[in-house]
Coordinates of C-alpha atoms and ligand atoms in Angstrom, one line a residue:
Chain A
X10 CA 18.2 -7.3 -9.9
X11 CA 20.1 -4.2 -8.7
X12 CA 19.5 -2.7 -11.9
X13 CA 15.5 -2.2 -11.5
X14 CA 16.2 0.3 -9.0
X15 CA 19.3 1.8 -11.0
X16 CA 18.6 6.2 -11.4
X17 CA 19.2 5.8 -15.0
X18 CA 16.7 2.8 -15.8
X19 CA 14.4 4.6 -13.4
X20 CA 14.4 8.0 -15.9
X21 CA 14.9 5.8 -19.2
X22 CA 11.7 4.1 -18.4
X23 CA 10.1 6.8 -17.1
X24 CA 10.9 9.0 -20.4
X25 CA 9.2 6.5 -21.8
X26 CA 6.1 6.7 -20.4
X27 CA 6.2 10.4 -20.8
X28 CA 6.3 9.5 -24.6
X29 CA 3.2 7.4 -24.9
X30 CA 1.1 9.8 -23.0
X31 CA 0.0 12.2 -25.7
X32 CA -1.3 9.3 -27.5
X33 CA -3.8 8.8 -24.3
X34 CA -6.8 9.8 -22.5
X35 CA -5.1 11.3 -19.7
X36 CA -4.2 11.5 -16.7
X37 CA -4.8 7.8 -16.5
X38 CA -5.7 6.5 -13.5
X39 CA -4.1 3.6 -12.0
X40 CA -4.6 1.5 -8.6
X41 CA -1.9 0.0 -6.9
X42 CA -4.0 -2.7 -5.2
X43 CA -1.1 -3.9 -2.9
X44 CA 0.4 -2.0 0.0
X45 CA 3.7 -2.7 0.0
X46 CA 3.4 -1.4 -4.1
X47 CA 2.1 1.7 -2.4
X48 CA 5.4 2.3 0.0
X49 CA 7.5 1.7 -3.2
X50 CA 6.1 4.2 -4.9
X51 CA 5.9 6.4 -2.3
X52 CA 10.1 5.7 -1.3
X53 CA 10.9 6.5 -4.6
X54 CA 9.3 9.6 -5.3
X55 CA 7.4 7.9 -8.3
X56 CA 3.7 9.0 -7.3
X57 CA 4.8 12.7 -8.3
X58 CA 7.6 11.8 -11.0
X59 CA 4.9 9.8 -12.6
X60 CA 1.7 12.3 -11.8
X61 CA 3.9 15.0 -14.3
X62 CA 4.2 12.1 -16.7
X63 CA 0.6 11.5 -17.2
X64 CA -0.6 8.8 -14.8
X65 CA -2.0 9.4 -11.7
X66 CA -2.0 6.8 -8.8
X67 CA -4.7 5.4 -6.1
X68 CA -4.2 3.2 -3.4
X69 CA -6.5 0.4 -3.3
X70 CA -7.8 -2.0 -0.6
X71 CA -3.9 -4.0 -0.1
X72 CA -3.3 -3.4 3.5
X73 CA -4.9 -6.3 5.3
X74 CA -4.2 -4.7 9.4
X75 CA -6.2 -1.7 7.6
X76 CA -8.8 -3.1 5.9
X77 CA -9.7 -5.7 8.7
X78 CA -13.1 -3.8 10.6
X79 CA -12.8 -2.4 14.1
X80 CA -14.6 -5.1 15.1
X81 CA -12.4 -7.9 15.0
X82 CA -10.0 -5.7 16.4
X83 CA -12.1 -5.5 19.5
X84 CA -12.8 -9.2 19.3
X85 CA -9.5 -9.8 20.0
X86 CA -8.6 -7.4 22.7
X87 CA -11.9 -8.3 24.8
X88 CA -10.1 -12.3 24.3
X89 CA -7.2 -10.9 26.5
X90 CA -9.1 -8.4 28.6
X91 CA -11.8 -11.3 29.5
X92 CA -10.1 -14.3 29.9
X93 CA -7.0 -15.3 32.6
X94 CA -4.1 -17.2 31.1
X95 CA -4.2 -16.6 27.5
X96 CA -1.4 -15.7 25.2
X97 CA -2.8 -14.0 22.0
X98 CA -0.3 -13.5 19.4
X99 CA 0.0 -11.8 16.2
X100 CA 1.9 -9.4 13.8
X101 CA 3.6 -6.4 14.9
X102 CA 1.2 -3.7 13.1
X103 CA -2.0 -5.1 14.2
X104 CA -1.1 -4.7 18.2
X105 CA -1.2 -0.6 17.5
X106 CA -4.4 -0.3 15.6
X107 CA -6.9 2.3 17.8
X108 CA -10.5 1.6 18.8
X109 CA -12.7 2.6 21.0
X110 CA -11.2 0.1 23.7
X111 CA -7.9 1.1 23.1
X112 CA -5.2 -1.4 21.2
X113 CA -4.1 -4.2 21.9
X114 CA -0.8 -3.1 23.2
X115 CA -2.3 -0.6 25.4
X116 CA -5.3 -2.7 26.8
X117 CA -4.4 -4.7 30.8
X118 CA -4.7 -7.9 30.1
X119 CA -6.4 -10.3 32.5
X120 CA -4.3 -12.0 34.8
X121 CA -2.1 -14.6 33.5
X122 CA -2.3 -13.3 29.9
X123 CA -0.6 -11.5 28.0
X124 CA 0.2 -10.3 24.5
X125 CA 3.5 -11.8 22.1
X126 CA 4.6 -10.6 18.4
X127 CA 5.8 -13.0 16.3
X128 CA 6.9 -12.7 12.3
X129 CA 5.7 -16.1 11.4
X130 CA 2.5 -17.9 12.2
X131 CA 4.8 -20.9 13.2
X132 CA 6.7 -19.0 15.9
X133 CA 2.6 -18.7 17.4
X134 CA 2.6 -22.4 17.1
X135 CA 6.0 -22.9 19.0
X136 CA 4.6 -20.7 22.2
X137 CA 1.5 -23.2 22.3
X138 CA 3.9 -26.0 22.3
X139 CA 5.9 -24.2 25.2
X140 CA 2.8 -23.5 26.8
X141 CA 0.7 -26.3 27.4
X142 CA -1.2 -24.8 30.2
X143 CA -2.4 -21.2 28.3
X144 CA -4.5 -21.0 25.8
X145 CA -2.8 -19.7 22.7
X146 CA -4.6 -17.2 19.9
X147 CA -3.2 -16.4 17.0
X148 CA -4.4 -13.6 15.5
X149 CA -3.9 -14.2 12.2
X150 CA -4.3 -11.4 9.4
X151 CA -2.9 -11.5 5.9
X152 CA -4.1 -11.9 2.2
X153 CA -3.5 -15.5 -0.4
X154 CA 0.7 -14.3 0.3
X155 CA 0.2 -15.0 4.1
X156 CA -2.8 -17.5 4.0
X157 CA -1.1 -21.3 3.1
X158 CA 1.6 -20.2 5.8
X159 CA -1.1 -19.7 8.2
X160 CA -3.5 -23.1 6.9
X161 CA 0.2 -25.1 7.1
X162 CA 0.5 -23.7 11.0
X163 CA -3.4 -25.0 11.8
X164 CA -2.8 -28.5 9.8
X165 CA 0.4 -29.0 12.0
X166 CA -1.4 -28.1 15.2
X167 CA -4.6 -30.5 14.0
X168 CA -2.1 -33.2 13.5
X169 CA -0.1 -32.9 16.3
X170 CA -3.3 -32.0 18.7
X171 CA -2.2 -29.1 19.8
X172 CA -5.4 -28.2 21.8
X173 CA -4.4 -25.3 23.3
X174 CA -4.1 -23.7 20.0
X175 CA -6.6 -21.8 17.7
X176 CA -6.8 -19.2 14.9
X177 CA -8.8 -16.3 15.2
X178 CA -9.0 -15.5 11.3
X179 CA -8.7 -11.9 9.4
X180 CA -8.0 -13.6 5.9
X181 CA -9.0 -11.5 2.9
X182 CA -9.1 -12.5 -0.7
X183 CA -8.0 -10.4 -3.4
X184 CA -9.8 -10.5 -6.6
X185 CA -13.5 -10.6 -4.5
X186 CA -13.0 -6.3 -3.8
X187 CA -11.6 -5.4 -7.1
X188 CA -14.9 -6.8 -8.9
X189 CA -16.6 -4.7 -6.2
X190 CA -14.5 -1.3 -7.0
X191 CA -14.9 -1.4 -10.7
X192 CA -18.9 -2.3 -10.4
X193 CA -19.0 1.1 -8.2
X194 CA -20.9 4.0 -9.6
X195 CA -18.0 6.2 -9.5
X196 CA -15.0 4.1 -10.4
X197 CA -12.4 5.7 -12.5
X198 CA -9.7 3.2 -12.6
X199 CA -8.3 2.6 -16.2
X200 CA -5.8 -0.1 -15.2
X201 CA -4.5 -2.3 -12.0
X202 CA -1.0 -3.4 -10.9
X203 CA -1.6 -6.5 -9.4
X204 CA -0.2 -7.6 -6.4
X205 CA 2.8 -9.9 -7.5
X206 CA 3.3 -12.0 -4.0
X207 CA -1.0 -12.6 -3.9
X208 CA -0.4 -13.7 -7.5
X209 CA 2.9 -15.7 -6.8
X210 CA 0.2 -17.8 -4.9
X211 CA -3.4 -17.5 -6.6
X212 CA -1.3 -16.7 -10.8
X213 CA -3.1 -15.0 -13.4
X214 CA -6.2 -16.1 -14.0
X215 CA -8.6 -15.4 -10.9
X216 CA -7.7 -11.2 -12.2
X217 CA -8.8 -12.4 -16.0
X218 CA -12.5 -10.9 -15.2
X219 CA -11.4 -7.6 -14.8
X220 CA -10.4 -7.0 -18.5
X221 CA -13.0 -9.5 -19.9
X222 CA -16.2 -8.5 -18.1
X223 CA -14.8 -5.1 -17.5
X224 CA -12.5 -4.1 -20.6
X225 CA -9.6 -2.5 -17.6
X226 CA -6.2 -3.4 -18.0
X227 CA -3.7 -4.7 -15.7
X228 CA -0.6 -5.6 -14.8
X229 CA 1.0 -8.1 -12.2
X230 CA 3.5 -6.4 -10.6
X231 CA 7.1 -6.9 -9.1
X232 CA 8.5 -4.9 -6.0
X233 CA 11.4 -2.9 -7.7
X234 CA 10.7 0.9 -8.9
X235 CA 11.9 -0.5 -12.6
X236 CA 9.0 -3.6 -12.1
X237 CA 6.1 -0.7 -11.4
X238 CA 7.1 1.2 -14.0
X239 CA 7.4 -1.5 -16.8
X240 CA 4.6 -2.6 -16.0
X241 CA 3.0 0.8 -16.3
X242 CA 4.2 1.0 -19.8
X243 CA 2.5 -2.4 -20.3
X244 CA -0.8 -0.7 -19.3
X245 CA -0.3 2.2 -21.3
X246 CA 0.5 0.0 -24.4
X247 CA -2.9 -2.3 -23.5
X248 CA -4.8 1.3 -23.4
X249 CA -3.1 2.1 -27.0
X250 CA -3.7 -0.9 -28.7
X251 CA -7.1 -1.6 -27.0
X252 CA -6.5 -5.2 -26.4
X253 CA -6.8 -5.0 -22.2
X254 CA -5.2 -8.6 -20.9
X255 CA -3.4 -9.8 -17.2
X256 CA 0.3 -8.9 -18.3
X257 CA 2.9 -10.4 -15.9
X258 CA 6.1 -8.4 -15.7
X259 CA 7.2 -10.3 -12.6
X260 CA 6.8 -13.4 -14.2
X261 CA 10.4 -14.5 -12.4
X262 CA 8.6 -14.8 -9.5
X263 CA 5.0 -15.5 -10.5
X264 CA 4.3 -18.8 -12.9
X265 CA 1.0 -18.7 -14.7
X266 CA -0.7 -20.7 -12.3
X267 CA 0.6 -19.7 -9.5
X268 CA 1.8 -22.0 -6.6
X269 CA -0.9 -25.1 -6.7
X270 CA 1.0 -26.3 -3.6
X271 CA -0.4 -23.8 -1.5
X272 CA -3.9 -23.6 -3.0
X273 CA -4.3 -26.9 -2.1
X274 CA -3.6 -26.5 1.5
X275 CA -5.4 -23.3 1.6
X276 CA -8.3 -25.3 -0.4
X277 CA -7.9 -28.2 2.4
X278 CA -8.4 -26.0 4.9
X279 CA -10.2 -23.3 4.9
X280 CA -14.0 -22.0 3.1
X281 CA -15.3 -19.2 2.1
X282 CA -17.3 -16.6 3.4
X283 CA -19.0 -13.0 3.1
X284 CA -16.9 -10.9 4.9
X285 CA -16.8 -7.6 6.2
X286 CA -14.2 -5.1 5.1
X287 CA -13.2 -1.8 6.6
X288 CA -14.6 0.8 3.7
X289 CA -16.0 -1.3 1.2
X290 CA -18.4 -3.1 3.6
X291 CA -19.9 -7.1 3.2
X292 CA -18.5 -8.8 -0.4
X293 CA -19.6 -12.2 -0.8
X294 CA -16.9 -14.7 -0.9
X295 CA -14.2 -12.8 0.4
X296 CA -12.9 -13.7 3.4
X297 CA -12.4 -17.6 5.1
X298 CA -12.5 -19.1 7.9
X299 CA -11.4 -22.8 8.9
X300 CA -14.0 -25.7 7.6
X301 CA -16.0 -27.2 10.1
X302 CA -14.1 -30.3 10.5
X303 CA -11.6 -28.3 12.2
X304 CA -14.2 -26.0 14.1
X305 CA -12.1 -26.2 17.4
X306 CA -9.3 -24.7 15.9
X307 CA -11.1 -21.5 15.3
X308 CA -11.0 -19.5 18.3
X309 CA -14.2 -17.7 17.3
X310 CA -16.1 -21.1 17.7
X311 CA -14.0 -22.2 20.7
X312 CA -14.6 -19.1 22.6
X313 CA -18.3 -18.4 21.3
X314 CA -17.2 -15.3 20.2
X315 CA -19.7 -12.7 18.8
X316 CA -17.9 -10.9 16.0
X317 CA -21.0 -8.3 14.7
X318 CA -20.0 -5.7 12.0
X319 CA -20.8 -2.3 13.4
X320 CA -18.9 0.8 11.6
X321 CA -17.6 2.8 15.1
X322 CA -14.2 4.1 13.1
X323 CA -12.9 6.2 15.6
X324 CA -14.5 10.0 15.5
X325 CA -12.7 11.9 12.6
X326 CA -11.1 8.9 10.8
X327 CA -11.8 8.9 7.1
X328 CA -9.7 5.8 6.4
X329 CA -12.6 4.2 4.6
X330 CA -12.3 7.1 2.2
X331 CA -9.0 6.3 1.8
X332 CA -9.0 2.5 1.2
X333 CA -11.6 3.0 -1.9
X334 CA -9.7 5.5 -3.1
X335 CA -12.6 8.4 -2.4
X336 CA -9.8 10.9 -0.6
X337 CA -6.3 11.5 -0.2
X338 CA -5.0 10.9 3.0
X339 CA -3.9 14.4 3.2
X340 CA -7.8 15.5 2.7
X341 CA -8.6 13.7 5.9
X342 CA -9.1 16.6 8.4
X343 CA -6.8 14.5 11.2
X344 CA -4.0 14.3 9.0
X345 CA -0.8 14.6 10.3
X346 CA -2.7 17.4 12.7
X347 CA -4.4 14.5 15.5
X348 CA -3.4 11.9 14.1
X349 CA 0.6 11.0 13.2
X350 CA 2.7 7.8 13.5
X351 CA 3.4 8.2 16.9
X352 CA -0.3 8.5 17.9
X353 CA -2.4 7.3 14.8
X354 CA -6.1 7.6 14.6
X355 CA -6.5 4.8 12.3
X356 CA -5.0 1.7 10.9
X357 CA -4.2 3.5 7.9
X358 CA -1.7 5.7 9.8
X359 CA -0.4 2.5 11.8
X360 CA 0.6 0.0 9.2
X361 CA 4.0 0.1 7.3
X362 CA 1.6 -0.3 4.0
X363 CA -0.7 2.0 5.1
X364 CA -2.0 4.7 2.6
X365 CA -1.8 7.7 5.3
X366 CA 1.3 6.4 6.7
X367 CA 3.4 6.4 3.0
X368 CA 1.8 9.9 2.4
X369 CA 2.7 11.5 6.5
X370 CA 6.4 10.0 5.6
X371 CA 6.8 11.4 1.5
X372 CA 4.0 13.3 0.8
X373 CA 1.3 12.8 -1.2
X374 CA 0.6 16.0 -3.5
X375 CA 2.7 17.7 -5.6
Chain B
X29 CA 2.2 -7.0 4.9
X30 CA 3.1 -9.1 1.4
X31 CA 6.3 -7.9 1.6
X32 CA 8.9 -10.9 0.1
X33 CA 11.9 -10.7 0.2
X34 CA 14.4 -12.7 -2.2
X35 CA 17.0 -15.0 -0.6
X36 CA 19.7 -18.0 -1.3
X37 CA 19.0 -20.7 0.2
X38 CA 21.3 -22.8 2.5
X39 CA 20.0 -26.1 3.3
X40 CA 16.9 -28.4 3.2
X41 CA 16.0 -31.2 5.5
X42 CA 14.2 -34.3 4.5
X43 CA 11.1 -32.4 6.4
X44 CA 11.7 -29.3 4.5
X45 CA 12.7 -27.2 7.1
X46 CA 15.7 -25.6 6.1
X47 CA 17.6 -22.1 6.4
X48 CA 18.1 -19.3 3.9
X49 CA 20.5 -16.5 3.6
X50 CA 19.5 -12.9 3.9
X51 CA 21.9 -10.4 3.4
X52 CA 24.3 -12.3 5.1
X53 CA 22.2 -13.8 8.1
X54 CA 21.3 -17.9 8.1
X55 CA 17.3 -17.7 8.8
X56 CA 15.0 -20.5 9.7
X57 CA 12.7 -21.1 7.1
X58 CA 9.7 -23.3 6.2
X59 CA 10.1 -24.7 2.4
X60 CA 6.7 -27.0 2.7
X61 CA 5.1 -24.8 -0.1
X62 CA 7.6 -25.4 -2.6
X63 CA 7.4 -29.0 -4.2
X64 CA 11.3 -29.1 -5.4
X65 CA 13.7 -26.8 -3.2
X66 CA 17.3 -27.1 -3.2
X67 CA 20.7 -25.6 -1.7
X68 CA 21.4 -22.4 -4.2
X69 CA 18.2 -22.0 -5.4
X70 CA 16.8 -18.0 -5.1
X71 CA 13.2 -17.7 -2.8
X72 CA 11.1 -15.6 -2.1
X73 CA 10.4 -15.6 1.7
X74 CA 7.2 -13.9 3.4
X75 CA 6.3 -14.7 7.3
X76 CA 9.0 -17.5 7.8
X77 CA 7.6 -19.5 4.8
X78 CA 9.0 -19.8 1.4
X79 CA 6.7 -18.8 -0.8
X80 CA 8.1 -19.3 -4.6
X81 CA 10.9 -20.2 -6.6
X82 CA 12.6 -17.5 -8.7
X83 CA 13.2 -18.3 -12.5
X84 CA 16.7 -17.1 -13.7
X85 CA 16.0 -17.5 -17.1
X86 CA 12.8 -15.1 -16.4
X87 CA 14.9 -13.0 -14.6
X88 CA 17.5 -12.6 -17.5
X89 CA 15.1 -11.8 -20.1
X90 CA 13.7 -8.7 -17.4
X91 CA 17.1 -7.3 -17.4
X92 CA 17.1 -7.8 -21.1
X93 CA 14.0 -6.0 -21.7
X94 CA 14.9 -3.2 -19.5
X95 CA 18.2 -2.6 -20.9
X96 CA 15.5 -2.4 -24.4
X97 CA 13.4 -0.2 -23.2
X98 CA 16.4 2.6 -21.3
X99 CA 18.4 2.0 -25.0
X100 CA 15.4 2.9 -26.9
X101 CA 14.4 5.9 -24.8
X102 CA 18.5 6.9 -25.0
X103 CA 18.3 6.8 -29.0
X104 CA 15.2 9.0 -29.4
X105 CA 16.8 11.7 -26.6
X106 CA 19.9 11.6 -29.3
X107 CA 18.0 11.9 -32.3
X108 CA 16.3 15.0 -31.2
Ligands
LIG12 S1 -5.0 10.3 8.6 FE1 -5.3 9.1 10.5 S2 -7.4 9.6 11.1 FE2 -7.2 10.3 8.9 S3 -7.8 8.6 7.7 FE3 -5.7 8.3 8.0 S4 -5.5 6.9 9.7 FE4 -7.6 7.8 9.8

């Protein structure tokens, strides 16, 4: 699929954008809900190619170490800090996000504990079976792409008893904070890409609300520069003909219905809760957490943990702002001044997807 | 974080634990998601687990209707 990133499709689609928008209300304004559709963007230099050709981006809530509130970030450091003989492991990106007690890579943990990355929720599994004598966390983060691999890992250790293991759950869902966004006084957004690995999973119809109830279209989206922009054009034509629908442009990857495999083991699994999100604050439905039946899986049950919302961002950080879309990163007043890649301020700064982090790297004004 | 990223896969096991390449590397992978997998097919792969299958034929008619769209954009540069 070379050719969706070829220079010449790249200017051939984007000329024809460029042609449509006359015939708009412009500049339209479109979210990219997922990150990594943000650093793609971002890499290619479309945010400013496309912000001459009419449509101008936002970057919504699709970075799950970023939207994930401080506190569970603390939850899990005061697990290692607390306790003697605990491994807690989890994704690269979440060990650097700042709070007021530090990171989790720069906390002391207790003795006998200590911290491990791994890149799969199975390799977290693997040091439990290794390690019959710790107590293993995993710290699991991630939206409907990353949630069946982590509700397979929990399944295997239930089966298996793997005692020493349990989940300590940052799972968000989806389509719960887009209904929130476009039922915001101040929402602007005139069409979505969807994320096209959460839909690979979840398919097209849990975004069919957004232009039903709400008349916005949308577009499920592929990784390539050639898959944003296409499906761009797709939104621009929905605008045009005023018939707003769930397009799929990726549909090589994503089938109607997405993947019922993994709904069902996500379904078998977990249930659904009100969560907390950095930003947008409680939505109703939108997070999980394991059923009861496999309470003593869930590390905060297992551990009593107290996991209470409270809203200490870090003095300065406006990456609440930036998850709804309010500011530009570059509007934050710590921006690439205290706070940089080396030594962020925020999760936004820290995460490969994150929204401050894609504009410190390319930029993110003309 | 959703980052998937395509790859031919290399073998299956009857517990569908299997291996895929990646730009030229054999990688462990978990094909429990997918309810048909075999050697050849194209995934995607996200955290160690295959997520979906991808669909040639789709993936034709993509490069089909790109080739449209950069041909018809070509044609109206020409006529001008
Ligand atoms: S630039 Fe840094 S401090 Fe400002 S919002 Fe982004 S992450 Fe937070």
């Amino acid at each position: 699929m070379r050719e969706l990133r070829n220079k010449n499709v790249i200017k051939g689609l984007l000329s024809d954008i460029r042609e449509r928008a006359p015939s708009l209300p412009g500049p339209l304004k479109i979210m990219e809900v997922c990150g990594t559709h943000t650093m793609v963007i971002h890499r290619y230099g479309l945010k400013k190619m496309l912000s001459r050709a009419g449509i101008s981006m936002l970057s919504g809530p699709g970075c799950p170490v970023c939207i994930t509130p401080n506190e569970i970030h603390e939850a899990a450091i005061d697990l290692i800090t607390e306790n003697e003989n605990f491994i807690l492991t989890t994704f690269g990106d979440m060990t650097r996000v700042p709070t007021s007690k530090g990171s989790i890579q720069t906390t002391v943990p207790k003795k006998g504990s200590q911290v491990k990355i791994v890149y799969s929720p199975f390799d977290a599994l693997n040091i439990a079976k290794k390690n019959p004598k710790k107590d293993v966390v995993f710290f699991g983060v991630g939206f409907e792409t990353t949630i069946p691999s982590i509700a397979v890992t929990v399944k295997y250790a239930v089966q298996n008893h793997l005692n020493n293991f349990s989940l300590l759950s940052a799972l968000w869902l989806i389509p719960p904070p887009l209904k929130t966004i476009v039922e915001s006084k101040d929402n602007r957004i005139q069409g979505f890409l969807y994320p096209g690995h959460v839909s690979a999973i979840i398919g097209e119809k849990p975004f069919q609300f957004i232009p039903e109830h709400y008349s916005i279209p949308g577009a499920i989206t592929g990784f390539e520069p050639g898959d944003i922009l296409m499906s761009l054009l797709s939104i621009q034509n929905q605008i045009i003909n005023s018939n707003p629908i769930v397009d799929n442009t990726y549909n090589r990857v994503v089938r109607p219905n997405g993947n019922p495999s993994a709904v069902a083991v996500m379904a078998e699994m977990f249930q659904k809760k009100d969560s907390h999100w950095r930003g947008l604050g409680y939505i109703t439905g939108s997070g999980l957490k394991l059923k009861h039946e496999y309470k003593d899986f869930d590390s905060e049950y297992k551990y009593k943990m107290k996991i209470e919302a409270h809203s200490h961002d870090l003095p300065g950080c406006r990456c609440g702002d930036v998850l709804q879309g309010k500011i530009l990163p570059s509007e934050c007043p710590l921006f690439s001044k205290g706070c940089t890649p080396d030594s962020p301020q925020g999760p936004c700064m820290v995460s490969y997807e994150g929204a401050c982090l894609a504009s410190f790297k390319y930029g993110d004004k003309d | 974080m959703c980052l998937g990223i395509p790859a031919k896969v290399i073998s299956v096991d009857e517990n569908k634990q299997g291996k895929i390449d990646y730009l030229g590397t054999r990688v462990k992978t978990n094909f429990v998601l997918l309810e048909d997998v075999k050697p050849e097919d194209w995934v995607i792969v996200h955290a160690g687990f295959a997520i979906s299958k991808l669909n040639e034929q789709e993936a034709k008619e993509t490069l089909e209707l790109i080739r449209e769209y950069t041909e018809f954009s070509e044609n109206i540069k020409e006529q001008r």
